[in-house]
mmCIF file of C-alpha atoms in Angstrom:
data_model
loop_
_atom_site.group_PDB
_atom_site.id
_atom_site.type_symbol
_atom_site.label_atom_id
_atom_site.label_comp_id
_atom_site.label_asym_id
_atom_site.label_seq_id
_atom_site.Cartn_x
_atom_site.Cartn_y
_atom_site.Cartn_z
ATOM 1 C CA MET V 241 31.502 43.867 -14.432
ATOM 2 C CA ALA V 242 35.127 44.769 -14.678
ATOM 3 C CA GLY V 243 36.294 46.405 -11.579
ATOM 4 C CA MET V 244 33.627 44.810 -9.678
ATOM 5 C CA GLU V 245 34.931 43.010 -6.213
ATOM 6 C CA LEU V 246 33.033 39.973 -5.639
ATOM 7 C CA LEU V 247 35.102 39.314 -2.440
ATOM 8 C CA SER V 248 36.248 42.031 -0.704
ATOM 9 C CA ASP V 249 39.795 42.103 1.170
ATOM 10 C CA GLU V 250 38.006 41.311 4.518
ATOM 11 C CA GLY V 251 36.859 38.325 2.866
ATOM 12 C CA PHE V 252 33.156 39.309 2.342
ATOM 13 C CA ARG V 253 30.887 39.039 -0.635
ATOM 14 C CA ILE V 254 28.855 41.420 -2.490
ATOM 15 C CA ASP V 255 25.731 40.932 -0.254
ATOM 16 C CA GLY V 256 27.854 40.986 3.045
ATOM 17 C CA ARG V 257 27.798 37.082 3.545
ATOM 18 C CA ARG V 258 31.023 35.091 4.162
ATOM 19 C CA PRO V 259 32.116 32.460 1.643
ATOM 20 C CA ASN V 260 30.720 29.482 3.349
ATOM 21 C CA GLU V 261 27.594 31.166 4.313
ATOM 22 C CA LEU V 262 23.902 30.418 2.822
ATOM 23 C CA ARG V 263 21.550 33.102 1.998
ATOM 24 C CA ARG V 264 18.593 33.193 4.409
ATOM 25 C CA ILE V 265 15.902 30.513 3.626
ATOM 26 C CA GLN V 266 12.172 30.712 4.563
ATOM 27 C CA CYS V 267 9.644 28.011 3.474
ATOM 28 C CA ARG V 268 5.985 27.489 3.957
ATOM 29 C CA MET V 269 4.247 24.167 3.227
ATOM 30 C CA GLY V 270 0.707 23.649 2.263
ATOM 31 C CA VAL V 271 0.263 27.097 0.673
ATOM 32 C CA PHE V 272 -2.718 25.775 -1.865
ATOM 33 C CA ALA V 273 -5.696 23.904 -0.925
ATOM 34 C CA GLN V 274 -6.516 22.672 -4.477
ATOM 35 C CA ALA V 275 -2.842 20.915 -5.194
ATOM 36 C CA ASP V 276 -2.265 17.637 -3.440
ATOM 37 C CA GLY V 277 1.177 19.239 -2.125
ATOM 38 C CA SER V 278 2.548 22.596 -2.247
ATOM 39 C CA ALA V 279 5.207 24.781 -0.970
ATOM 40 C CA TYR V 280 6.768 28.365 -1.124
ATOM 41 C CA ILE V 281 10.650 28.975 -0.705
ATOM 42 C CA GLU V 282 12.882 31.888 -0.426
ATOM 43 C CA HIS V 283 16.441 31.642 -0.843
ATOM 44 C CA GLY V 284 17.326 35.244 -0.278
ATOM 45 C CA ASN V 285 15.907 37.121 -3.156
ATOM 46 C CA THR V 286 14.817 33.969 -5.350
ATOM 47 C CA LYS V 287 11.336 33.012 -4.684
ATOM 48 C CA VAL V 288 9.845 29.829 -5.891
ATOM 49 C CA LEU V 289 6.410 28.357 -5.551
ATOM 50 C CA ALA V 290 5.759 24.381 -6.191
ATOM 51 C CA ALA V 291 2.934 22.178 -6.529
ATOM 52 C CA VAL V 292 2.704 18.536 -6.901
ATOM 53 C CA TYR V 293 -0.427 16.730 -8.201
ATOM 54 C CA GLY V 294 -1.002 12.872 -8.219
ATOM 55 C CA PRO V 295 -0.213 10.580 -8.211
ATOM 56 C CA HIS V 296 -2.949 9.967 -10.809
ATOM 57 C CA ASP V 297 -3.756 7.998 -13.978
ATOM 58 C CA ILE V 298 -1.425 9.030 -16.822
ATOM 59 C CA GLN V 299 -3.107 11.766 -19.061
ATOM 60 C CA GLY V 300 -2.678 12.976 -22.647
ATOM 61 C CA SER V 301 0.194 11.978 -24.917
ATOM 62 C CA LYS V 302 2.703 11.513 -21.798
ATOM 63 C CA GLY V 303 1.369 7.958 -21.867
ATOM 64 C CA ARG V 304 3.613 7.009 -24.781
ATOM 65 C CA ALA V 305 6.818 8.071 -23.138
ATOM 66 C CA ALA V 306 5.928 6.547 -19.911
ATOM 67 C CA VAL V 307 7.248 3.173 -18.732
ATOM 68 C CA HIS V 308 4.310 1.115 -17.283
ATOM 69 C CA ASP V 309 5.907 -0.351 -14.401
ATOM 70 C CA ILE V 310 7.189 2.840 -12.512
ATOM 71 C CA ALA V 311 5.422 6.219 -12.126
ATOM 72 C CA PHE V 312 5.883 8.881 -14.863
ATOM 73 C CA ILE V 313 7.381 12.217 -13.068
ATOM 74 C CA ASN V 314 5.893 14.972 -15.153
ATOM 75 C CA CYS V 315 7.726 18.369 -14.677
ATOM 76 C CA GLN V 316 7.169 21.862 -15.698
ATOM 77 C CA TYR V 317 9.292 24.759 -14.745
ATOM 78 C CA SER V 318 8.559 28.215 -15.801
ATOM 79 C CA MET V 319 9.431 31.706 -14.815
ATOM 80 C CA ALA V 320 7.294 34.510 -14.097
ATOM 81 C CA THR V 321 6.904 37.550 -16.683
ATOM 82 C CA PHE V 322 8.296 39.687 -13.836
ATOM 83 C CA SER V 323 10.632 37.455 -12.361
ATOM 84 C CA THR V 324 13.834 39.321 -13.693
ATOM 85 C CA GLY V 325 14.910 42.675 -13.754
ATOM 86 C CA GLU V 326 13.902 43.143 -17.100
ATOM 87 C CA ARG V 327 10.337 41.966 -18.016
ATOM 88 C CA LYS V 328 10.114 39.003 -20.434
ATOM 89 C CA GLN V 329 7.604 36.846 -22.025
ATOM 90 C CA ARG V 330 8.811 33.471 -21.579
ATOM 91 C CA PRO V 331 6.566 30.755 -23.193
ATOM 92 C CA ARG V 332 6.699 27.299 -21.762
ATOM 93 C CA GLY V 333 8.880 26.145 -24.809
ATOM 94 C CA ASP V 334 11.954 28.553 -23.905
ATOM 95 C CA ARG V 335 14.923 26.441 -24.293
ATOM 96 C CA LYS V 336 16.354 27.420 -20.762
ATOM 97 C CA SER V 337 13.259 26.153 -18.979
ATOM 98 C CA GLN V 338 12.699 23.184 -21.118
ATOM 99 C CA GLU V 339 16.254 22.391 -19.757
ATOM 100 C CA MET V 340 15.386 23.175 -16.396
ATOM 101 C CA THR V 341 12.368 20.975 -16.514
ATOM 102 C CA HIS V 342 14.619 18.157 -17.662
ATOM 103 C CA HIS V 343 16.936 18.465 -14.976
ATOM 104 C CA LEU V 344 14.169 18.532 -12.433
ATOM 105 C CA LYS V 345 12.844 15.386 -14.074
ATOM 106 C CA GLN V 346 16.272 13.729 -13.927
ATOM 107 C CA THR V 347 16.620 14.815 -10.025
ATOM 108 C CA PHE V 348 13.124 13.588 -8.936
ATOM 109 C CA ASP V 349 13.566 10.347 -11.200
ATOM 110 C CA GLY V 350 16.094 9.256 -8.818
ATOM 111 C CA ALA V 351 14.554 10.057 -5.654
ATOM 112 C CA ILE V 352 11.037 9.260 -5.666
ATOM 113 C CA LEU V 353 10.023 5.626 -5.210
ATOM 114 C CA THR V 354 8.429 5.316 -8.727
ATOM 115 C CA HIS V 355 7.995 1.689 -8.660
ATOM 116 C CA LEU V 356 5.307 2.072 -5.839
ATOM 117 C CA TYR V 357 2.996 3.590 -8.293
ATOM 118 C CA PRO V 358 2.859 1.555 -11.727
ATOM 119 C CA HIS V 359 0.333 3.110 -14.469
ATOM 120 C CA SER V 360 0.392 6.577 -12.948
ATOM 121 C CA GLN V 361 2.124 9.820 -13.248
ATOM 122 C CA ILE V 362 3.121 12.621 -10.701
ATOM 123 C CA ASP V 363 2.873 16.233 -11.931
ATOM 124 C CA ILE V 364 5.797 18.882 -10.295
ATOM 125 C CA TYR V 365 4.937 22.255 -11.252
ATOM 126 C CA VAL V 366 7.518 24.877 -10.375
ATOM 127 C CA GLU V 367 7.062 28.617 -11.010
ATOM 128 C CA VAL V 368 10.138 30.972 -10.258
ATOM 129 C CA LEU V 369 8.474 34.286 -9.050
ATOM 130 C CA GLN V 370 11.643 36.330 -8.497
ATOM 131 C CA SER V 371 15.012 35.148 -9.647
ATOM 132 C CA ASP V 372 18.327 36.161 -8.137
ATOM 133 C CA GLY V 373 20.438 33.365 -8.919
ATOM 134 C CA GLY V 374 20.284 29.432 -7.916
ATOM 135 C CA ASN V 375 16.981 29.003 -9.399
ATOM 136 C CA TYR V 376 17.410 25.401 -10.009
ATOM 137 C CA CYS V 377 18.393 24.953 -6.311
ATOM 138 C CA ALA V 378 15.522 26.612 -5.012
ATOM 139 C CA SER V 379 12.934 24.745 -7.496
ATOM 140 C CA VAL V 380 14.368 21.657 -6.244
ATOM 141 C CA ASN V 381 14.147 22.632 -2.259
ATOM 142 C CA ALA V 382 10.422 23.868 -3.061
ATOM 143 C CA ALA V 383 9.504 20.579 -5.089
ATOM 144 C CA THR V 384 10.939 18.559 -2.142
ATOM 145 C CA LEU V 385 8.898 20.195 0.202
ATOM 146 C CA ALA V 386 5.827 19.897 -2.005
ATOM 147 C CA LEU V 387 6.155 16.358 -2.348
ATOM 148 C CA ILE V 388 6.448 15.623 1.197
ATOM 149 C CA ASP V 389 3.076 17.531 1.622
ATOM 150 C CA ALA V 390 1.846 15.487 -1.020
ATOM 151 C CA GLY V 391 2.609 12.389 1.048
ATOM 152 C CA ILE V 392 4.821 10.905 -2.113
ATOM 153 C CA PRO V 393 7.232 8.697 -0.927
ATOM 154 C CA MET V 394 10.756 9.340 -1.410
ATOM 155 C CA LYS V 395 14.172 7.824 -0.573
ATOM 156 C CA ASP V 396 15.247 10.950 1.434
ATOM 157 C CA TYR V 397 14.933 14.687 0.921
ATOM 158 C CA VAL V 398 16.560 16.058 -2.242
ATOM 159 C CA CYS V 399 18.542 19.365 -1.358
ATOM 160 C CA ALA V 400 20.368 21.301 -3.985
ATOM 161 C CA CYS V 401 22.885 24.028 -3.520
ATOM 162 C CA SER V 402 25.534 25.925 -5.942
ATOM 163 C CA ALA V 403 28.926 26.774 -5.553
ATOM 164 C CA SER V 404 31.629 29.035 -6.907
ATOM 165 C CA PHE V 405 35.156 29.695 -6.970
ATOM 166 C CA ILE V 406 36.400 33.170 -6.924
ATOM 167 C CA ASP V 407 39.928 34.431 -5.772
ATOM 168 C CA GLU V 408 40.840 31.124 -4.552
ATOM 169 C CA THR V 409 37.894 30.763 -2.305
ATOM 170 C CA PRO V 410 34.957 28.373 -2.707
ATOM 171 C CA LEU V 411 31.750 30.128 -2.561
ATOM 172 C CA MET V 412 28.554 28.754 -1.107
ATOM 173 C CA ASP V 413 25.079 29.281 -2.545
ATOM 174 C CA ILE V 414 25.907 32.375 -5.123
ATOM 175 C CA ASN V 415 23.256 35.044 -6.115
ATOM 176 C CA TYR V 416 22.843 36.290 -9.628
ATOM 177 C CA THR V 417 25.495 38.951 -9.445
ATOM 178 C CA GLU V 418 28.041 36.215 -8.638
ATOM 179 C CA GLU V 419 26.526 33.839 -11.059
ATOM 180 C CA SER V 420 26.546 35.997 -14.230
ATOM 181 C CA SER V 421 30.402 37.484 -13.726
ATOM 182 C CA ALA V 422 31.978 34.805 -15.755
ATOM 183 C CA THR V 423 32.674 32.770 -12.614
ATOM 184 C CA PRO V 424 32.444 28.758 -12.630
ATOM 185 C CA GLN V 425 29.221 27.494 -11.178
ATOM 186 C CA LEU V 426 28.485 24.004 -9.936
ATOM 187 C CA ILE V 427 25.257 22.892 -9.207
ATOM 188 C CA VAL V 428 24.486 19.644 -6.928
ATOM 189 C CA SER V 429 21.385 18.136 -5.574
ATOM 190 C CA ILE V 430 22.128 15.462 -2.786
ATOM 191 C CA LEU V 431 20.174 12.781 -0.774
ATOM 192 C CA PRO V 432 21.509 14.259 2.400
ATOM 193 C CA LYS V 433 21.238 11.196 4.624
ATOM 194 C CA SER V 434 23.622 9.316 2.345
ATOM 195 C CA GLU V 435 25.142 12.030 0.913
ATOM 196 C CA HIS V 436 24.775 10.388 -2.659
ATOM 197 C CA LEU V 437 24.740 13.063 -5.455
ATOM 198 C CA VAL V 438 21.513 13.244 -7.669
ATOM 199 C CA PHE V 439 22.409 15.723 -9.765
ATOM 200 C CA VAL V 440 25.609 17.696 -10.712
ATOM 201 C CA GLU V 441 25.940 20.348 -13.241
ATOM 202 C CA MET V 442 28.933 22.452 -14.121
ATOM 203 C CA ASN V 443 29.025 25.889 -15.982
ATOM 204 C CA SER V 444 31.961 27.724 -17.104
ATOM 205 C CA ARG V 445 35.734 26.526 -16.367
ATOM 206 C CA LEU V 446 37.324 25.191 -13.213
ATOM 207 C CA HIS V 447 40.847 23.731 -12.670
ATOM 208 C CA GLU V 448 40.248 20.026 -11.951
ATOM 209 C CA ASP V 449 42.404 20.543 -8.707
ATOM 210 C CA GLN V 450 39.839 23.004 -7.149
ATOM 211 C CA LEU V 451 37.052 20.579 -7.906
ATOM 212 C CA SER V 452 36.893 18.854 -4.604
ATOM 213 C CA ARG V 453 36.944 21.811 -2.691
ATOM 214 C CA VAL V 454 34.100 23.477 -4.669
ATOM 215 C CA LEU V 455 32.242 20.232 -4.593
ATOM 216 C CA ASP V 456 32.649 19.666 -0.726
ATOM 217 C CA ILE V 457 31.398 23.428 -0.107
ATOM 218 C CA ALA V 458 28.177 22.719 -2.199
ATOM 219 C CA VAL V 459 27.595 19.416 -0.364
ATOM 220 C CA LYS V 460 28.012 21.325 2.988
ATOM 221 C CA GLY V 461 25.331 23.683 1.438
ATOM 222 C CA CYS V 462 23.060 21.107 0.811
ATOM 223 C CA SER V 463 23.309 19.497 4.160
ATOM 224 C CA ASP V 464 22.713 23.081 5.817
ATOM 225 C CA ILE V 465 19.595 23.361 3.496
ATOM 226 C CA TYR V 466 18.578 19.881 4.692
ATOM 227 C CA HIS V 467 18.393 20.834 8.080
ATOM 228 C CA ILE V 468 16.378 24.152 7.532
ATOM 229 C CA LEU V 469 13.866 22.064 5.224
ATOM 230 C CA ASP V 470 14.055 19.313 7.879
ATOM 231 C CA ARG V 471 12.878 21.694 10.841
ATOM 232 C CA ALA V 472 10.155 23.486 8.632
ATOM 233 C CA VAL V 473 8.586 19.833 7.974
ATOM 234 C CA LYS V 474 8.715 18.802 11.359
ATOM 235 C CA GLU V 475 6.723 22.161 12.499
ATOM 236 C CA HIS V 476 4.339 21.505 9.785
ATOM 237 C CA LEU V 477 3.742 18.197 10.587
ATOM 238 C CA MET V 478 2.889 18.706 14.197
ATOM 239 C CA GLU V 479 0.647 21.596 13.328
ATOM 240 C CA ALA V 480 -1.307 19.426 10.847
ATOM 241 C CA SER V 481 -1.436 16.235 12.896
ATOM 242 C CA ILE V 482 -2.376 17.594 16.216
ATOM 243 C CA PRO V 483 -6.246 16.346 15.739
ATOM 244 C CA LEU V 484 -5.278 13.461 14.180
ATOM 245 C CA SER V 485 -2.870 11.946 16.625
ATOM 246 C CA SER V 486 -5.274 12.565 19.390
ATOM 247 C CA ASP V 487 -7.836 9.920 18.232
ATOM 248 C CA THR V 488 -5.483 7.014 17.124
ATOM 249 C CA MET F 83 3.044 5.598 21.240
ATOM 250 C CA PHE F 84 4.590 6.746 18.064
ATOM 251 C CA TRP F 85 7.159 9.228 17.074
ATOM 252 C CA VAL F 86 7.478 11.717 13.896
ATOM 253 C CA HIS F 87 9.914 10.407 11.113
ATOM 254 C CA PHE F 88 10.812 11.837 8.151
ATOM 255 C CA SER F 89 12.115 10.852 4.572
ATOM 256 C CA GLY F 90 15.130 9.168 4.474
ATOM 257 C CA GLN F 91 15.349 8.656 8.471
ATOM 258 C CA ARG F 92 16.129 5.264 9.717
ATOM 259 C CA ILE F 93 13.472 3.642 11.859
ATOM 260 C CA ASP F 94 14.728 0.373 12.972
ATOM 261 C CA LYS F 95 17.219 -2.300 11.903
ATOM 262 C CA LEU F 96 15.727 -5.062 9.287
ATOM 263 C CA ASP F 97 16.139 -8.019 11.526
ATOM 264 C CA GLY F 98 13.779 -11.026 11.929
ATOM 265 C CA LYS F 99 11.441 -9.348 14.216
ATOM 266 C CA HIS F 100 10.879 -6.058 11.941
ATOM 267 C CA THR F 101 9.239 -5.744 8.453
ATOM 268 C CA ALA F 102 9.108 -2.648 6.258
ATOM 269 C CA GLY F 103 5.265 -1.617 5.925
ATOM 270 C CA LYS F 104 3.669 1.058 4.243
ATOM 271 C CA GLY F 105 5.421 4.470 4.116
ATOM 272 C CA THR F 106 8.957 2.745 4.535
ATOM 273 C CA TYR F 107 11.351 1.062 2.396
ATOM 274 C CA SER F 108 14.278 -1.138 3.367
ATOM 275 C CA LYS F 109 18.044 -0.515 2.477
ATOM 276 C CA ASN F 110 21.346 -1.716 3.689
ATOM 277 C CA GLY F 111 19.647 -3.783 6.561
ATOM 278 C CA PHE F 112 17.733 -0.544 7.817
ATOM 279 C CA ILE F 113 14.052 0.042 7.649
ATOM 280 C CA ILE F 114 14.027 3.985 6.230
ATOM 281 C CA ALA F 115 11.320 6.118 6.276
ATOM 282 C CA SER F 116 9.873 7.251 2.797
ATOM 283 C CA LEU F 117 7.281 9.511 4.005
ATOM 284 C CA ALA F 118 7.154 12.413 6.938
ATOM 285 C CA GLY F 119 4.607 11.113 9.062
ATOM 286 C CA PHE F 120 4.026 9.200 12.500
ATOM 287 C CA VAL F 121 5.358 5.670 12.979
ATOM 288 C CA HIS F 122 2.827 2.866 13.884
ATOM 289 C CA HIS F 123 3.909 -0.702 15.076
ATOM 290 C CA THR F 124 1.568 -3.334 14.330
ATOM 291 C CA GLN F 125 1.794 -6.763 15.708
ATOM 292 C CA LYS F 126 1.924 -9.427 13.003
ATOM 293 C CA ASP F 127 1.965 -13.222 13.300
ATOM 294 C CA GLY F 128 4.579 -14.488 15.696
ATOM 295 C CA ASP F 129 6.794 -12.011 16.880
ATOM 296 C CA MET F 130 6.863 -9.987 13.758
ATOM 297 C CA THR F 131 5.974 -6.263 13.874
ATOM 298 C CA GLU F 132 5.289 -4.456 10.718
ATOM 299 C CA ILE F 133 6.754 -0.889 10.837
ATOM 300 C CA GLU F 134 4.528 1.760 8.948
ATOM 301 C CA VAL F 135 4.894 5.416 8.284
ATOM 302 C CA ARG F 136 1.484 7.167 8.101
ATOM 303 C CA THR F 137 1.087 10.750 7.045
ATOM 304 C CA GLU F 138 -2.436 12.768 7.491
ATOM 305 C CA VAL F 139 -2.878 11.936 3.721
ATOM 306 C CA GLU F 140 -3.711 8.566 3.030
ATOM 307 C CA ASP F 141 -3.535 7.558 -0.443
ATOM 308 C CA GLY F 142 -3.494 4.383 -2.492
ATOM 309 C CA ILE F 143 -2.698 4.476 -6.549
ATOM 310 C CA VAL F 144 -5.232 1.699 -7.272
ATOM 311 C CA PRO F 145 -8.618 1.947 -5.321
ATOM 312 C CA SER F 146 -8.547 -0.609 -2.992
ATOM 313 C CA VAL F 147 -11.600 -2.904 -1.904
ATOM 314 C CA ASN F 148 -14.273 -1.523 -0.092
ATOM 315 C CA SER F 149 -13.306 2.078 -0.574
ATOM 316 C CA TYR F 150 -16.513 3.848 -0.582
ATOM 317 C CA ARG F 151 -17.714 6.345 -3.007
ATOM 318 C CA ASP F 152 -20.597 8.471 -3.760
ATOM 319 C CA SER F 153 -22.512 7.141 -6.710
ATOM 320 C CA LYS F 154 -22.571 10.325 -8.670
ATOM 321 C CA GLY F 155 -18.659 11.101 -7.828
ATOM 322 C CA LYS F 156 -16.100 10.732 -10.330
ATOM 323 C CA MET F 157 -13.779 8.067 -10.403
ATOM 324 C CA SER F 158 -10.771 8.864 -8.147
ATOM 325 C CA ALA F 159 -7.946 7.151 -6.288
ATOM 326 C CA ARG F 160 -7.573 9.367 -3.673
ATOM 327 C CA GLN F 161 -8.952 7.784 -0.884
ATOM 328 C CA LYS F 162 -9.129 11.087 1.084
ATOM 329 C CA ARG F 163 -11.614 12.313 -1.513
ATOM 330 C CA ILE F 164 -13.634 9.039 -1.603
ATOM 331 C CA ARG F 165 -13.803 9.103 2.313
ATOM 332 C CA TRP F 166 -15.361 12.554 2.177
ATOM 333 C CA LYS F 167 -18.088 11.522 -0.234
ATOM 334 C CA CYS F 168 -19.656 8.523 1.648
ATOM 335 C CA THR F 169 -23.165 9.646 1.260
ATOM 336 C CA ASN F 170 -24.246 6.563 -0.665
ATOM 337 C CA VAL F 171 -22.939 3.406 0.445
ATOM 338 C CA PHE F 172 -21.470 1.804 -2.923
ATOM 339 C CA ALA F 173 -18.185 -0.045 -2.639
ATOM 340 C CA LEU F 174 -15.542 -0.910 -5.159
ATOM 341 C CA VAL F 175 -15.926 -4.811 -5.044
ATOM 342 C CA THR F 176 -13.719 -7.723 -6.223
ATOM 343 C CA PRO F 177 -15.651 -10.559 -7.202
ATOM 344 C CA TYR F 178 -14.431 -14.291 -7.736
ATOM 345 C CA TRP F 179 -14.144 -15.635 -11.109
ATOM 346 C CA PRO F 180 -16.387 -18.573 -11.176
ATOM 347 C CA GLU F 181 -14.926 -20.744 -13.297
ATOM 348 C CA PHE F 182 -13.574 -22.946 -10.889
ATOM 349 C CA GLU F 183 -15.654 -24.735 -8.131
ATOM 350 C CA GLU F 184 -14.428 -22.549 -5.474
ATOM 351 C CA GLY F 185 -13.596 -19.137 -7.117
ATOM 352 C CA PHE F 186 -10.580 -17.345 -7.611
ATOM 353 C CA THR F 187 -10.247 -13.599 -6.345
ATOM 354 C CA MET F 188 -9.598 -11.021 -9.131
ATOM 355 C CA VAL F 189 -6.597 -9.369 -8.885
ATOM 356 C CA PRO F 190 -6.667 -5.606 -9.987
ATOM 357 C CA ILE F 191 -4.370 -4.560 -12.818
ATOM 358 C CA SER F 192 -5.070 -0.945 -13.549
ATOM 359 C CA TRP F 193 -7.643 1.257 -12.536
ATOM 360 C CA CYS F 194 -10.453 -0.029 -14.519
ATOM 361 C CA GLU F 195 -9.506 -3.478 -15.065
ATOM 362 C CA MET F 196 -8.887 -6.955 -13.153
ATOM 363 C CA LYS F 197 -7.657 -10.048 -13.856
ATOM 364 C CA CYS F 198 -8.270 -13.585 -12.663
ATOM 365 C CA PRO F 199 -4.824 -15.186 -11.369
ATOM 366 C CA LYS F 200 -5.703 -18.569 -12.857
ATOM 367 C CA SER F 201 -7.409 -18.125 -16.400
ATOM 368 C CA HIS F 202 -6.057 -14.782 -17.111
ATOM 369 C CA SER F 203 -9.269 -13.436 -18.151
ATOM 370 C CA THR F 204 -10.049 -9.626 -17.804
ATOM 371 C CA GLU F 205 -12.956 -7.809 -16.486
ATOM 372 C CA PHE F 206 -13.833 -4.260 -15.449
ATOM 373 C CA ARG F 207 -13.660 -3.562 -11.784
ATOM 374 C CA LYS F 208 -17.112 -3.325 -10.525
ATOM 375 C CA VAL F 209 -18.712 -0.715 -8.456
ATOM 376 C CA ALA F 210 -21.923 -2.015 -6.565
ATOM 377 C CA LYS F 211 -24.311 -1.376 -3.976
ATOM 378 C CA LEU F 212 -23.973 -4.972 -1.577
ATOM 379 C CA ARG F 213 -26.519 -6.403 0.398
ATOM 380 C CA PRO F 214 -24.858 -7.170 3.821
ATOM 381 C CA GLU F 215 -25.211 -10.863 3.993
ATOM 382 C CA TYR F 216 -23.093 -11.228 1.040
ATOM 383 C CA ILE F 217 -20.152 -9.316 2.254
ATOM 384 C CA GLU F 218 -17.223 -11.116 3.340
ATOM 385 C CA ALA F 219 -14.466 -8.505 3.551
ATOM 386 C CA PRO F 220 -12.939 -7.219 6.829
ATOM 387 C CA GLY F 221 -13.928 -3.920 8.074
ATOM 388 C CA ILE F 222 -17.639 -3.657 6.700
ATOM 389 C CA SER F 223 -20.634 -4.547 9.072
#
């Protein structure tokens, strides 16, 4: 990647965005009829599908790991073979997917009101259809929409955004090229109303002095995403509830 | 009259007049929505108003008493499914444990078991076709 200019002299990034701009986000809720809740989201060229099942009785060997006075959150993250530039078979046990699954579980354990559903399990399935950086962020945002679609009580939305630091400039919502060029990467997910951090991850090295600036731009990205998701939910809800609201 | 609310949104102050109902939780003296849906205000005893957020998906994890289901249908907690299948009128019932003269209403402890709060004896939850003269629950006629 030597010689590649990630931030031009004019202050534009490789895909033409300014440092504090998100990629275009498009989303749809209720894409599947069979799942209890589902959603599709696009962050620029990253495309993710999420489906939520439950709450239902605990199934299979998961029962042993579950605590019985709260709901057990079962996540599964997978990437389609055609999602990356090079076609690659990724079985479910893939280390990277396992780690991502674990991160998603941590995130939603902190946001779903699990104490309302003892003895039960909530499944979150996330499939990355096209990967262009920020897979975790798109997965979290898609899963949030799917959970809302399924009517599962949450403290708040969960919104995730990544950030980087290139040429003394903090960058919001980085894409694959920026992600893979040995730059620091900070991934954050927050509960936007209270601005509580649910999940923070840092890859590569970043000087401590810059951390707060990068964190600020990531949190700003999360709250921008929140407004987009909120609008989508509002539209979906009004659409879905018109016949219902008239008879109550 | 109701308003649209979303997860995490403050609905009202948690004062002596409002209580947090289904689809909400209380934190820092506020009632906050935990679902995306419509707000319903229900008058309770005295001056109390219960605030609920309802979605178009109604669900409960443990099937509640009187949730009807098809006699052939699979055991399912999702009330929306149960509601769709109300062909034969069978009800999930909560019997009294007859050990004491007046009886105690048994409490559901899981999907398929219930417990007497007094004697702590456990029984499987029952599905029965009821004769109307024995029904004491609200909402059934």
